[in-house]
PDB file of N, CA and C in Angstrom:
ATOM      1  N   MET A  30      10.065  -9.127 -61.677  1.00 88.00           N
ATOM      2  CA  MET A  30       8.645  -9.123 -61.452  1.00 88.00           C
ATOM      3  C   MET A  30       7.956  -9.085 -62.801  1.00 88.00           C
ATOM      4  N   ARG A  31       6.904  -9.885 -62.909  1.00 92.00           N
ATOM      5  CA  ARG A  31       6.124  -9.819 -64.143  1.00 92.00           C
ATOM      6  C   ARG A  31       4.702 -10.302 -63.879  1.00 92.00           C
ATOM      7  N   TYR A  32       3.812  -9.807 -64.688  1.00 95.00           N
ATOM      8  CA  TYR A  32       2.416 -10.248 -64.702  1.00 95.00           C
ATOM      9  C   TYR A  32       2.212 -10.923 -66.047  1.00 95.00           C
ATOM     10  N   ASP A  33       1.479 -12.037 -66.067  1.00 93.00           N
ATOM     11  CA  ASP A  33       1.227 -12.665 -67.355  1.00 93.00           C
ATOM     12  C   ASP A  33      -0.030 -13.507 -67.339  1.00 93.00           C
ATOM     13  N   ASN A  34      -0.392 -13.958 -68.516  1.00 93.00           N
ATOM     14  CA  ASN A  34      -1.535 -14.830 -68.714  1.00 93.00           C
ATOM     15  C   ASN A  34      -1.034 -15.997 -69.540  1.00 93.00           C
ATOM     16  N   GLU A  35      -0.873 -17.125 -68.888  1.00 88.00           N
ATOM     17  CA  GLU A  35      -0.324 -18.314 -69.533  1.00 88.00           C
ATOM     18  C   GLU A  35      -1.432 -19.329 -69.758  1.00 88.00           C
ATOM     19  N   ALA A  36      -1.357 -20.004 -70.885  1.00 89.00           N
ATOM     20  CA  ALA A  36      -2.348 -21.047 -71.182  1.00 89.00           C
ATOM     21  C   ALA A  36      -2.408 -22.035 -70.019  1.00 89.00           C
ATOM     22  N   ASP A  37      -3.592 -22.408 -69.630  1.00 89.00           N
ATOM     23  CA  ASP A  37      -3.866 -23.348 -68.543  1.00 89.00           C
ATOM     24  C   ASP A  37      -3.571 -22.800 -67.149  1.00 89.00           C
ATOM     25  N   LYS A  38      -3.031 -21.592 -67.037  1.00 89.00           N
ATOM     26  CA  LYS A  38      -2.776 -20.992 -65.725  1.00 89.00           C
ATOM     27  C   LYS A  38      -3.632 -19.757 -65.502  1.00 89.00           C
ATOM     28  N   GLY A  39      -3.960 -19.060 -66.554  1.00 93.00           N
ATOM     29  CA  GLY A  39      -4.722 -17.827 -66.427  1.00 93.00           C
ATOM     30  C   GLY A  39      -3.852 -16.673 -65.953  1.00 93.00           C
ATOM     31  N   ASP A  40      -4.510 -15.618 -65.497  1.00 95.00           N
ATOM     32  CA  ASP A  40      -3.796 -14.431 -65.048  1.00 95.00           C
ATOM     33  C   ASP A  40      -3.065 -14.725 -63.743  1.00 95.00           C
ATOM     34  N   HIS A  41      -1.822 -14.268 -63.660  1.00 96.00           N
ATOM     35  CA  HIS A  41      -1.046 -14.408 -62.438  1.00 96.00           C
ATOM     36  C   HIS A  41       0.160 -13.480 -62.503  1.00 96.00           C
ATOM     37  N   LYS A  42       0.857 -13.370 -61.377  1.00 95.00           N
ATOM     38  CA  LYS A  42       2.045 -12.526 -61.343  1.00 95.00           C
ATOM     39  C   LYS A  42       3.177 -13.278 -60.656  1.00 95.00           C
ATOM     40  N   HIS A  43       4.386 -12.902 -61.018  1.00 93.00           N
ATOM     41  CA  HIS A  43       5.588 -13.478 -60.442  1.00 93.00           C
ATOM     42  C   HIS A  43       6.326 -12.357 -59.717  1.00 93.00           C
ATOM     43  N   ILE A  44       6.617 -12.580 -58.455  1.00 87.00           N
ATOM     44  CA  ILE A  44       7.434 -11.649 -57.682  1.00 87.00           C
ATOM     45  C   ILE A  44       8.584 -12.479 -57.121  1.00 87.00           C
ATOM     46  N   GLY A  45       9.765 -12.266 -57.672  1.00 83.00           N
ATOM     47  CA  GLY A  45      10.893 -13.125 -57.321  1.00 83.00           C
ATOM     48  C   GLY A  45      10.574 -14.545 -57.747  1.00 83.00           C
ATOM     49  N   ALA A  46      10.792 -15.492 -56.871  1.00 89.00           N
ATOM     50  CA  ALA A  46      10.532 -16.905 -57.182  1.00 89.00           C
ATOM     51  C   ALA A  46       9.085 -17.303 -56.896  1.00 89.00           C
ATOM     52  N   GLU A  47       8.306 -16.382 -56.352  1.00 91.00           N
ATOM     53  CA  GLU A  47       6.924 -16.697 -55.985  1.00 91.00           C
ATOM     54  C   GLU A  47       5.951 -16.357 -57.110  1.00 91.00           C
ATOM     55  N   GLU A  48       4.913 -17.177 -57.226  1.00 94.00           N
ATOM     56  CA  GLU A  48       3.846 -16.947 -58.207  1.00 94.00           C
ATOM     57  C   GLU A  48       2.541 -16.757 -57.453  1.00 94.00           C
ATOM     58  N   HIS A  49       1.780 -15.712 -57.832  1.00 94.00           N
ATOM     59  CA  HIS A  49       0.535 -15.381 -57.146  1.00 94.00           C
ATOM     60  C   HIS A  49      -0.583 -15.205 -58.176  1.00 94.00           C
ATOM     61  N   PRO A  50      -1.811 -15.612 -57.837  1.00 95.00           N
ATOM     62  CA  PRO A  50      -2.925 -15.355 -58.748  1.00 95.00           C
ATOM     63  C   PRO A  50      -3.158 -13.852 -58.893  1.00 95.00           C
ATOM     64  N   TYR A  51      -3.665 -13.453 -60.036  1.00 96.00           N
ATOM     65  CA  TYR A  51      -3.988 -12.049 -60.280  1.00 96.00           C
ATOM     66  C   TYR A  51      -5.253 -11.996 -61.123  1.00 96.00           C
ATOM     67  N   VAL A  52      -6.181 -11.152 -60.736  1.00 95.00           N
ATOM     68  CA  VAL A  52      -7.429 -10.983 -61.485  1.00 95.00           C
ATOM     69  C   VAL A  52      -7.321  -9.694 -62.299  1.00 95.00           C
ATOM     70  N   PHE A  53      -7.200  -9.840 -63.607  1.00 94.00           N
ATOM     71  CA  PHE A  53      -7.117  -8.673 -64.484  1.00 94.00           C
ATOM     72  C   PHE A  53      -8.473  -7.992 -64.552  1.00 94.00           C
ATOM     73  N   GLN A  54      -8.475  -6.663 -64.319  1.00 96.00           N
ATOM     74  CA  GLN A  54      -9.715  -5.898 -64.391  1.00 96.00           C
ATOM     75  C   GLN A  54      -9.667  -4.852 -65.488  1.00 96.00           C
ATOM     76  N   SER A  55      -8.533  -4.167 -65.611  1.00 96.00           N
ATOM     77  CA  SER A  55      -8.375  -3.136 -66.636  1.00 96.00           C
ATOM     78  C   SER A  55      -6.889  -2.774 -66.733  1.00 96.00           C
ATOM     79  N   ILE A  56      -6.519  -2.127 -67.814  1.00 96.00           N
ATOM     80  CA  ILE A  56      -5.134  -1.665 -67.969  1.00 96.00           C
ATOM     81  C   ILE A  56      -4.787  -0.683 -66.849  1.00 96.00           C
ATOM     82  N   GLU A  57      -5.699   0.213 -66.534  1.00 97.00           N
ATOM     83  CA  GLU A  57      -5.441   1.207 -65.496  1.00 97.00           C
ATOM     84  C   GLU A  57      -5.163   0.537 -64.151  1.00 97.00           C
ATOM     85  N   LYS A  58      -5.982  -0.463 -63.788  1.00 97.00           N
ATOM     86  CA  LYS A  58      -5.803  -1.187 -62.523  1.00 97.00           C
ATOM     87  C   LYS A  58      -4.503  -1.985 -62.549  1.00 97.00           C
ATOM     88  N   LEU A  59      -4.189  -2.592 -63.673  1.00 96.00           N
ATOM     89  CA  LEU A  59      -2.945  -3.340 -63.810  1.00 96.00           C
ATOM     90  C   LEU A  59      -1.742  -2.434 -63.549  1.00 96.00           C
ATOM     91  N   LEU A  60      -1.743  -1.245 -64.134  1.00 96.00           N
ATOM     92  CA  LEU A  60      -0.627  -0.312 -63.941  1.00 96.00           C
ATOM     93  C   LEU A  60      -0.519   0.134 -62.483  1.00 96.00           C
ATOM     94  N   LEU A  61      -1.646   0.392 -61.843  1.00 97.00           N
ATOM     95  CA  LEU A  61      -1.628   0.766 -60.425  1.00 97.00           C
ATOM     96  C   LEU A  61      -1.100  -0.373 -59.556  1.00 97.00           C
ATOM     97  N   ASP A  62      -1.560  -1.590 -59.832  1.00 96.00           N
ATOM     98  CA  ASP A  62      -1.116  -2.754 -59.063  1.00 96.00           C
ATOM     99  C   ASP A  62       0.371  -3.017 -59.276  1.00 96.00           C
ATOM    100  N   PHE A  63       0.829  -2.917 -60.521  1.00 95.00           N
ATOM    101  CA  PHE A  63       2.243  -3.131 -60.817  1.00 95.00           C
ATOM    102  C   PHE A  63       3.101  -2.090 -60.106  1.00 95.00           C
ATOM    103  N   ASP A  64       2.675  -0.831 -60.150  1.00 96.00           N
ATOM    104  CA  ASP A  64       3.414   0.237 -59.486  1.00 96.00           C
ATOM    105  C   ASP A  64       3.491  -0.026 -57.982  1.00 96.00           C
ATOM    106  N   ALA A  65       2.387  -0.421 -57.372  1.00 95.00           N
ATOM    107  CA  ALA A  65       2.374  -0.711 -55.937  1.00 95.00           C
ATOM    108  C   ALA A  65       3.289  -1.893 -55.611  1.00 95.00           C
ATOM    109  N   ASP A  66       3.253  -2.932 -56.428  1.00 93.00           N
ATOM    110  CA  ASP A  66       4.130  -4.091 -56.200  1.00 93.00           C
ATOM    111  C   ASP A  66       5.595  -3.712 -56.357  1.00 93.00           C
ATOM    112  N   MET A  67       5.908  -2.880 -57.344  1.00 92.00           N
ATOM    113  CA  MET A  67       7.297  -2.444 -57.529  1.00 92.00           C
ATOM    114  C   MET A  67       7.771  -1.628 -56.329  1.00 92.00           C
ATOM    115  N   LYS A  68       6.950  -0.698 -55.853  1.00 93.00           N
ATOM    116  CA  LYS A  68       7.332   0.104 -54.687  1.00 93.00           C
ATOM    117  C   LYS A  68       7.524  -0.795 -53.466  1.00 93.00           C
ATOM    118  N   GLY A  69       6.646  -1.757 -53.291  1.00 89.00           N
ATOM    119  CA  GLY A  69       6.788  -2.699 -52.177  1.00 89.00           C
ATOM    120  C   GLY A  69       8.050  -3.520 -52.286  1.00 89.00           C
ATOM    121  N   TRP A  70       8.369  -3.975 -53.487  1.00 85.00           N
ATOM    122  CA  TRP A  70       9.583  -4.770 -53.691  1.00 85.00           C
ATOM    123  C   TRP A  70      10.818  -3.918 -53.440  1.00 85.00           C
ATOM    124  N   ILE A  71      10.827  -2.705 -53.961  1.00 84.00           N
ATOM    125  CA  ILE A  71      11.974  -1.803 -53.773  1.00 84.00           C
ATOM    126  C   ILE A  71      12.156  -1.504 -52.281  1.00 84.00           C
ATOM    127  N   ASP A  72      11.077  -1.176 -51.584  1.00 84.00           N
ATOM    128  CA  ASP A  72      11.168  -0.882 -50.151  1.00 84.00           C
ATOM    129  C   ASP A  72      11.670  -2.093 -49.364  1.00 84.00           C
ATOM    130  N   GLY A  73      11.245  -3.277 -49.769  1.00 76.00           N
ATOM    131  CA  GLY A  73      11.655  -4.492 -49.065  1.00 76.00           C
ATOM    132  C   GLY A  73      13.053  -4.963 -49.409  1.00 76.00           C
ATOM    133  N   ASN A  74      13.647  -4.401 -50.445  1.00 75.00           N
ATOM    134  CA  ASN A  74      14.971  -4.824 -50.877  1.00 75.00           C
ATOM    135  C   ASN A  74      15.968  -3.671 -50.931  1.00 75.00           C
ATOM    136  N   ALA A  75      15.693  -2.613 -50.220  1.00 65.00           N
ATOM    137  CA  ALA A  75      16.538  -1.419 -50.258  1.00 65.00           C
ATOM    138  C   ALA A  75      17.962  -1.681 -49.786  1.00 65.00           C
ATOM    139  N   ASP A  76      18.158  -2.660 -48.926  1.00 69.00           N
ATOM    140  CA  ASP A  76      19.483  -2.924 -48.367  1.00 69.00           C
ATOM    141  C   ASP A  76      20.294  -3.954 -49.165  1.00 69.00           C
ATOM    142  N   ARG A  77      19.737  -4.470 -50.236  1.00 62.00           N
ATOM    143  CA  ARG A  77      20.446  -5.497 -51.024  1.00 62.00           C
ATOM    144  C   ARG A  77      21.590  -4.887 -51.796  1.00 62.00           C
ATOM    145  N   GLU A  78      22.643  -5.643 -51.948  1.00 61.00           N
ATOM    146  CA  GLU A  78      23.814  -5.185 -52.708  1.00 61.00           C
ATOM    147  C   GLU A  78      24.099  -6.147 -53.847  1.00 61.00           C
ATOM    148  N   ASP A  79      23.135  -6.361 -54.723  1.00 55.00           N
ATOM    149  CA  ASP A  79      23.322  -7.296 -55.849  1.00 55.00           C
ATOM    150  C   ASP A  79      24.208  -6.721 -56.903  1.00 55.00           C
TER     151      ASP A  79
END
């Protein structure tokens, strides 16, 4: 998972193979959003045995 700002794409995030738009508002909001996405990803992948 990563959030980034790429030339010609703007702010967006990658979760697995999917790319989603993201509107950057502040560092504090970014950290909260990242934490929520990580918890969601972990909860959704708890049964994986990679």
